[in-house]
Amino acid sequence: MAVAGEELYHFAAELYPICRSITGSGVRQTLAAIRQRIPLDIVEVPSGTPVFDWTVPKEWNIRNAYIKSPDGDCVIEFQRSNLHVLNYSVPVHATMPLSELKPHLFTLPDKPDWIPYRTTYYQESWGFCLPHRQMLSLPEGEYEVHIDSTLEDGHLTYGECFLPGRTTDEVLFSCHVCHPSLANDNLSGVAVATFLAQSLAGLNLRYSYRFLFIPGTIGAITWLARNREHVGRIRHGLVLTCLGDTGGFHYKKSRRANAEIDHVVSHVLQRGKEPSDILEFSPYGYDERQYCSPGFDLPVGCLMRTVWNSFPQYHTSADNLDLIQPDALAASLRVSMAVVDVLENNRRYCNQNPYCEPQLGRRGLYRSTGGNTIDEEITARLWVLNLSDGQHSLLDIADRSGLSFQTICDAVEPLSQAGLLTVIPN
Amino acid sequence: MAVAGEELYHFAAELYPICRSITGSGVRQTLAAIRQRIPLDIVEVPSGTPVFDWTVPKEWNIRNAYIKSPDGDCVIEFQRSNLHVLNYSVPVHATMPLSELKPHLFTLPDKPDWIPYRTTYYQESWGFCLPHRQMLSLPEGEYEVHIDSTLEDGHLTYGECFLPGRTTDEVLFSCHVCHPSLANDNLSGVAVATFLAQSLAGLNLRYSYRFLFIPGTIGAITWLARNREHVGRIRHGLVLTCLGDTGGFHYKKSRRANAEIDHVVSHVLQRGKEPSDILEFSPYGYDERQYCSPGFDLPVGCLMRTVWNSFPQYHTSADNLDLIQPDALAASLRVSMAVVDVLENNRRYCNQNPYCEPQLGRRGLYRSTGGNTIDEEITARLWVLNLSDGQHSLLDIADRSGLSFQTICDAVEPLSQAGLLTVIPN
Amino acid sequence: MAVAGEELYHFAAELYPICRSITGSGVRQTLAAIRQRIPLDIVEVPSGTPVFDWTVPKEWNIRNAYIKSPDGDCVIEFQRSNLHVLNYSVPVHATMPLSELKPHLFTLPDKPDWIPYRTTYYQESWGFCLPHRQMLSLPEGEYEVHIDSTLEDGHLTYGECFLPGRTTDEVLFSCHVCHPSLANDNLSGVAVATFLAQSLAGLNLRYSYRFLFIPGTIGAITWLARNREHVGRIRHGLVLTCLGDTGGFHYKKSRRANAEIDHVVSHVLQRGKEPSDILEFSPYGYDERQYCSPGFDLPVGCLMRTVWNSFPQYHTSADNLDLIQPDALAASLRVSMAVVDVLENNRRYCNQNPYCEPQLGRRGLYRSTGGNTIDEEITARLWVLNLSDGQHSLLDIADRSGLSFQTICDAVEPLSQAGLLTVIPN
């Protein structure tokens, strides 16, 4: 895998200016850009479609928005930052005194130079977001407010990339594509997912891989509602988000807490070079909320660098292209690839010579002169033989032996060649 | 609950002068005082009644006792402290030299100013307890000893307060009423149990509550022997003792170690403001010894402040009304009430919308503008929905979420009102 | 047991000069010396016999070996140390320049004064082992090398001491007898095993005891191949090795990790006076590798003092009679005896009075005057009664109570005498 961090970064930068929301043309533009790189089915679900306890909302589109001050200056312009508009604002064109405007203005008093990101998906309303310092400087007087948006029956749009493998068991990667100009949350996740799919496409893989590029919450719910019969195929899954900042990795476990994906990601991170931390499941965060709802309880965790809401730029205009770094994106992709690698290879084997050790020496799998020590390569072979009783996966063996998954995995080929191991189908 | 610590303290003080033992009029007087406050069945079991491996002993009553020194002074008087008499002493009236008296005298050499508390329930004997310093000052010569007691067929007496609830499942509270003038052990427990019963009487409660005021060991054994067929109703239980001193709380787990009562009391104490410690079960201590004998193995723990035998005043005349404090008694009652509160409300629920999250927003159960954070109230709702799969009790959810039981509990009402939760009958 | 450490030491010293290998007269001499002390069946298995994945090798015997320098001096003589010859060297008699000789010389560059111990069991070859310093001083020139050995069809020899007990359930002790002049590894183990068998012989024991004195690896494999049908009788087992040095004890758990032998040895060591450490199982080390292969998975751990390969003298001429100490050997024997003692006595009992505590006082099993404390003896009785529900062994009770196994065990006799306990047959 020779994808440079620069390529990931440039893809995130390409998507950055688009004004995305949970529906509308911003999502379609984003999916079109992804489809330049990987095969992608684009699904359109009509407004009003019931999806479990929810209903697919009206489609929102926006062309322009501004606020003009009493002296006619454009003090707020959508064209300068799409965060300025309360996402899903209904159209408005009116003139009103500052006192009447103020309830529609959102700011961050403790981060006075940043524009907050706010939404009003499920309550028809309008508003503007702006730096607190700017709001304080607004003079009294009559303001012209204009939001040239539409909120009408249309569609919710999502993208799905399916890479068939040798089995119908699936690994799910899911990321949200509903945030406007926010880089770490979640263009970083979109970029990593796209390049991961690109890397896996065309490989001969054990699992089938499904990548979802969906609006947060309502998109995951919509996908689950439409695929309810098939989710049993999902053996492992990861939500990818906030993967571009330079903080250490965080893995939030699935609701099951001891699913194979939980073991795999923990092993990969703990063996990795970067600092990392494993977090328990909680029912808030990203779309693992839906995948891990009790009726589904899918083995889906969430891979992040810095956890949402624990970096100050979260959901503000400061989550921009300066916050994410090519090297950080590249390392996130490497971790994701390593997770895939362990999942692909984490089989159970059966020692064909379970009574006493087989004689490795005559098969050239041991040292020839008896002496002091055996090296890690031979140690790994002994561990694999000893624990390949059908109960232990290679990752179990790695964990119990203290050796890396790779070292354990490397023992399989020569032992299998020697007829000492057979894989257990699953 | 507005019971002041003063009321608890005054009740303990009222009971303090009575000379209690495992049988006799002292127990009856004590139960009569308790019956002033709560409904109480008083049960009289005849001497000689077999109770498992034991036999209800003869009834002991005492009117007076003294030792007169060679010069005719009353050096020991029962009227000054009922601890002076070896509890269950047979009658004696004799004159004897000091050397013959001495084997009948009990002192504490390392606590030379305190009278020890000693008993001879199951071996007919007599004796006096006195400060070690006083014993050392006794001159040689002839002493008149007099114990005006009776040990005759009669009854063992205990009190039982039953508060019926909506179900026949029971919560047991047990305290011993056999100690003479000892305040912390166990008038503190008697007072807390009495006021707890008083507080619960007349409430509409899920569980039935049974309070036992019994002589230690033989009383518990007698009660269990008479109620052997019904103990299966006891779902949770607590022995209450040593609850008046100012030390931190201690909870000794049931033999099962992972019973619901163990979880509940641990949660309440760990969330409380006072220092507390959780102790493993051991087969000595108070009447949990009997409730947790292997044939019964009831889920009964023991709530204390300072553990018996780890405060220096334990079983001495210094366990007096100075050792216990109104505030400490009141806090002990509050903890007991909090335990009842958790037990009453610790139900399992079933999420009626288990596939994906239900849309809380349209039910007014979420914030309306999407932004940074969600507060603890909403967090609790998400946890309750996520884990209400029939497997997790509210306390399980509290423990896994790190939220308080109360916070989790508060989520139930609005979610149930919205039709999102149903209680699982049990 | 009054065996002095001196006796153990002298036995090890008696065996030290013998040139042992995995076959041959050295093993026979060693077994003959053991048979002076304990009953021993000596088993001869022909070369060429298939044993699982292995074949019993040809028998190796050696009479003499030397290297003569260009000026005719004997620079290496087998008679001075049997480690000088690469164990299992084929015969050779030749003259060759130093450059041709060197690939046949084995040294330890970082321990330049010690002779390494090397073997070539499964690859026909020849060689000499010598101090690195000596090798560096060898002048160029022609060397005469002579190894007067034979490698021919013959037998693999092992010894087996079986001490029948009251049941056919067996405890296995295994030690290897294939190392030439190496004291800690493993004459210490051989000596301890021999004296342990001697101590147990003639006792009335619950278990049958089987002691194996076998060549490492191939001997264990051969024994297992010949006794495959009977290994189910092995309820507990220990490999004994490296028991003469003065380091702390180490116990390496069985593959099962929670077998009774693992609990027992851990308890004995943790209660002992010497430092000790418990190690997880790994599939390299001594013959536990074979006993714990997945097809057998026997409950066999390994008792050591300093772990093989973690003392610098391991597999060198410095593992000599100075490395082992009489006191260390004696303490190792005591620990082994203590393990046997716990195994013999670790029964499950059934409390015959499970409803409430039985009245110990009237049976003279309690103190007579009620007061402050109960001593450890009575505490142990209460624990045994409380947990003797058929589920808990005495060792389980010792662990849960924090009392020693001996203290718990001492409670059984008086309680059984009083009719309060019956043993559960197993």
Coordinates of C-alpha atoms in Angstrom, one line a residue, chain B residues 65-301:
Chain B
A65 CA -26.5 -8.8 92.2
Y66 CA -23.6 -7.5 94.2
I67 CA -20.2 -8.3 95.7
K68 CA -19.5 -7.1 99.2
S69 CA -15.9 -6.7 100.3
P70 CA -14.5 -8.0 103.5
D71 CA -15.4 -4.7 105.2
G72 CA -19.0 -4.9 104.0
D73 CA -18.8 -2.3 101.2
C74 CA -20.7 -3.1 98.0
V75 CA -17.8 -3.1 95.6
I76 CA -19.9 -4.4 92.6
E77 CA -23.5 -3.5 92.1
F78 CA -25.7 -4.7 89.3
Q79 CA -27.8 -1.5 89.6
R80 CA -24.8 0.5 88.6
S81 CA -24.2 -1.5 85.4
N82 CA -25.9 -4.6 84.2
L83 CA -22.7 -5.5 82.5
H84 CA -21.3 -6.4 85.9
V85 CA -23.1 -9.7 85.9
L86 CA -21.8 -12.5 83.6
N87 CA -24.9 -12.7 81.4
Y88 CA -27.0 -15.9 82.1
S89 CA -25.3 -16.4 85.6
V90 CA -27.1 -19.0 87.7
P91 CA -28.2 -17.7 91.2
V92 CA -25.5 -17.7 93.9
H93 CA -25.4 -16.4 97.4
A94 CA -22.2 -17.3 99.3
T95 CA -19.2 -16.1 101.1
M96 CA -15.7 -17.0 99.9
P97 CA -12.1 -15.8 100.0
L98 CA -10.8 -13.7 97.2
S99 CA -8.8 -16.6 95.8
E100 CA -12.0 -18.6 95.3
L101 CA -13.8 -15.6 93.9
K102 CA -11.2 -14.7 91.4
P103 CA -11.9 -17.4 88.8
H104 CA -15.4 -15.9 88.6
L105 CA -14.2 -12.4 87.9
F106 CA -13.7 -11.1 84.3
T107 CA -11.6 -8.1 83.4
L108 CA -9.8 -6.5 80.5
P109 CA -6.2 -6.0 81.5
D110 CA -5.4 -3.8 78.5
K111 CA -8.5 -1.6 79.1
P112 CA -8.3 -1.4 82.8
D113 CA -11.1 1.1 83.4
W114 CA -13.8 -0.7 81.3
I115 CA -16.2 -3.4 82.3
P116 CA -16.2 -6.3 79.8
Y117 CA -19.4 -7.8 78.5
R118 CA -19.4 -11.6 78.9
T119 CA -22.0 -14.3 78.6
T120 CA -22.4 -18.0 79.6
Y121 CA -25.5 -18.9 77.7
Y122 CA -24.8 -22.6 77.2
Q123 CA -22.8 -23.5 80.2
E124 CA -24.3 -23.1 83.7
S125 CA -22.0 -20.8 85.6
W126 CA -21.8 -17.5 87.4
G127 CA -19.5 -14.6 87.4
F128 CA -18.9 -10.9 87.6
C129 CA -17.3 -8.4 85.2
L130 CA -15.4 -5.4 86.4
P131 CA -12.7 -3.0 85.6
H132 CA -9.3 -4.5 85.8
R133 CA -8.0 -1.7 87.9
Q134 CA -10.7 -2.3 90.4
M135 CA -9.9 -6.0 90.6
L136 CA -6.3 -5.3 91.3
S137 CA -7.4 -3.1 94.3
L138 CA -9.5 -5.8 95.9
P139 CA -8.0 -6.7 99.3
E140 CA -7.6 -10.3 100.5
G141 CA -10.4 -11.5 102.7
E142 CA -13.9 -13.0 102.7
Y143 CA -16.4 -11.7 100.0
E144 CA -20.1 -12.0 99.9
V145 CA -21.4 -12.7 96.5
H146 CA -25.0 -12.5 95.6
I147 CA -26.8 -13.0 92.2
D148 CA -30.5 -12.9 92.5
S149 CA -31.3 -14.6 89.1
T150 CA -33.5 -17.3 87.9
L151 CA -32.8 -19.8 85.1
E152 CA -36.0 -21.8 84.5
D153 CA -38.2 -23.1 81.8
G154 CA -39.9 -20.2 80.2
H155 CA -39.7 -18.7 76.7
L156 CA -37.5 -17.2 74.1
T157 CA -39.1 -14.0 72.9
Y158 CA -38.8 -12.2 69.6
G159 CA -40.6 -9.5 67.6
E160 CA -41.6 -9.5 64.0
C161 CA -42.9 -6.6 62.0
F162 CA -44.4 -7.5 58.6
L163 CA -45.3 -4.8 56.1
P164 CA -47.1 -6.4 53.2
G165 CA -46.3 -5.1 49.8
R166 CA -47.7 -5.6 46.3
T167 CA -45.8 -8.9 46.0
T168 CA -45.1 -11.7 48.4
D169 CA -41.4 -11.3 47.6
E170 CA -39.8 -10.2 50.8
V171 CA -37.0 -7.9 52.0
L172 CA -35.7 -9.0 55.4
F173 CA -34.1 -6.6 58.0
S174 CA -32.8 -8.3 61.0
C175 CA -31.2 -6.9 64.2
H176 CA -30.3 -8.5 67.5
V177 CA -32.0 -7.4 70.8
C178 CA -30.0 -9.5 73.2
H179 CA -27.3 -7.2 74.4
P180 CA -27.7 -5.4 77.7
S181 CA -26.4 -1.8 78.1
L182 CA -24.4 -1.6 74.8
A183 CA -25.2 1.3 72.6
N184 CA -23.6 0.8 69.2
D185 CA -23.9 -3.0 69.4
N186 CA -26.8 -3.0 69.0
L187 CA -29.2 -0.3 70.1
S188 CA -28.1 1.6 67.1
G189 CA -29.3 -1.2 64.8
V190 CA -32.5 -1.6 66.8
A191 CA -33.2 2.1 66.5
V192 CA -32.5 2.3 62.7
A193 CA -34.6 -0.8 62.0
T194 CA -37.5 0.6 64.0
F195 CA -37.5 3.9 62.3
L196 CA -37.0 2.3 58.9
A197 CA -40.1 0.2 59.5
Q198 CA -41.9 3.3 60.7
S199 CA -41.0 5.1 57.5
L200 CA -42.1 2.3 55.3
A201 CA -45.3 1.5 57.1
G202 CA -48.3 2.5 55.0
L203 CA -46.4 3.1 51.8
N204 CA -47.4 1.3 48.6
L205 CA -44.4 -0.9 48.1
R206 CA -43.4 -3.5 45.6
Y207 CA -41.8 -5.8 48.1
S208 CA -43.2 -7.0 51.4
Y209 CA -40.8 -6.0 54.3
R210 CA -40.1 -8.2 57.3
F211 CA -38.3 -6.8 60.3
L212 CA -36.9 -9.2 62.9
F213 CA -36.0 -8.1 66.4
I214 CA -34.4 -11.2 67.7
P215 CA -31.8 -12.6 70.2
G216 CA -28.6 -13.1 68.3
T217 CA -27.8 -16.6 67.0
I218 CA -30.5 -18.6 68.9
G219 CA -33.1 -16.1 67.9
A220 CA -32.2 -16.3 64.2
I221 CA -32.0 -20.1 64.4
T222 CA -35.4 -20.2 66.1
W223 CA -37.0 -17.9 63.5
L224 CA -35.5 -19.9 60.6
A225 CA -36.6 -23.2 62.2
R226 CA -40.2 -21.9 62.5
N227 CA -40.2 -20.3 59.0
R228 CA -38.2 -22.8 57.0
E229 CA -40.9 -23.3 54.4
H230 CA -41.1 -19.6 53.7
V231 CA -37.6 -18.3 53.5
G232 CA -37.7 -18.8 49.7
R233 CA -39.7 -15.6 49.7
I234 CA -36.7 -13.6 50.9
R235 CA -35.3 -12.0 47.9
H236 CA -33.0 -9.6 49.7
G237 CA -31.9 -9.0 53.3
L238 CA -29.7 -7.0 55.6
V239 CA -28.5 -7.4 59.1
L240 CA -28.3 -4.0 60.8
T241 CA -25.8 -3.5 63.5
C242 CA -23.2 -1.0 64.8
L243 CA -24.8 1.9 63.0
G244 CA -24.3 4.7 65.5
D245 CA -20.6 5.4 65.7
T246 CA -19.0 8.0 63.5
G247 CA -16.8 5.7 61.5
G248 CA -17.2 5.0 57.8
F249 CA -19.8 2.5 56.5
H250 CA -18.9 -1.1 56.0
Y251 CA -21.0 -3.6 54.0
K252 CA -20.2 -7.3 54.3
K253 CA -21.5 -9.1 51.3
S254 CA -23.7 -12.1 51.4
R255 CA -22.3 -15.6 51.0
R256 CA -23.4 -15.5 47.3
A257 CA -21.2 -12.4 46.9
N258 CA -23.0 -11.3 43.7
A259 CA -26.5 -11.1 45.0
E260 CA -28.6 -8.1 44.0
I261 CA -28.4 -6.8 47.6
D262 CA -24.7 -6.9 47.3
H263 CA -24.8 -4.7 44.1
V264 CA -27.4 -2.4 45.6
V265 CA -25.7 -1.6 48.9
S266 CA -22.3 -1.3 47.1
H267 CA -23.8 1.2 44.7
V268 CA -25.5 3.2 47.4
L269 CA -22.4 3.4 49.5
Q270 CA -20.0 4.1 46.7
R271 CA -22.3 7.0 45.6
G272 CA -22.7 8.3 49.1
K273 CA -20.8 11.1 50.7
E274 CA -19.3 9.1 53.6
P275 CA -16.3 6.9 53.4
S276 CA -17.3 3.3 53.0
D277 CA -15.8 -0.1 52.3
I278 CA -17.1 -3.4 50.9
L279 CA -16.1 -6.5 52.7
E280 CA -16.2 -10.1 51.5
F281 CA -18.4 -12.6 53.3
S282 CA -17.1 -14.6 56.2
P283 CA -19.0 -17.1 58.4
Y284 CA -18.6 -15.2 61.6
G285 CA -20.1 -11.9 62.7
Y286 CA -23.8 -11.4 63.2
D287 CA -26.9 -13.4 62.2
E288 CA -25.9 -13.4 58.5
R289 CA -24.0 -16.5 59.8
Q290 CA -27.4 -18.2 60.1
Y291 CA -29.1 -16.7 57.1
C292 CA -26.1 -17.6 55.0
S293 CA -25.6 -21.1 56.3
P294 CA -25.2 -23.4 53.3
G295 CA -28.7 -25.0 53.6
F296 CA -30.3 -21.5 53.3
D297 CA -27.7 -19.4 51.5
L298 CA -30.0 -16.5 51.6
P299 CA -29.0 -13.2 49.9
V300 CA -28.5 -11.4 53.2
G301 CA -25.6 -9.0 53.9

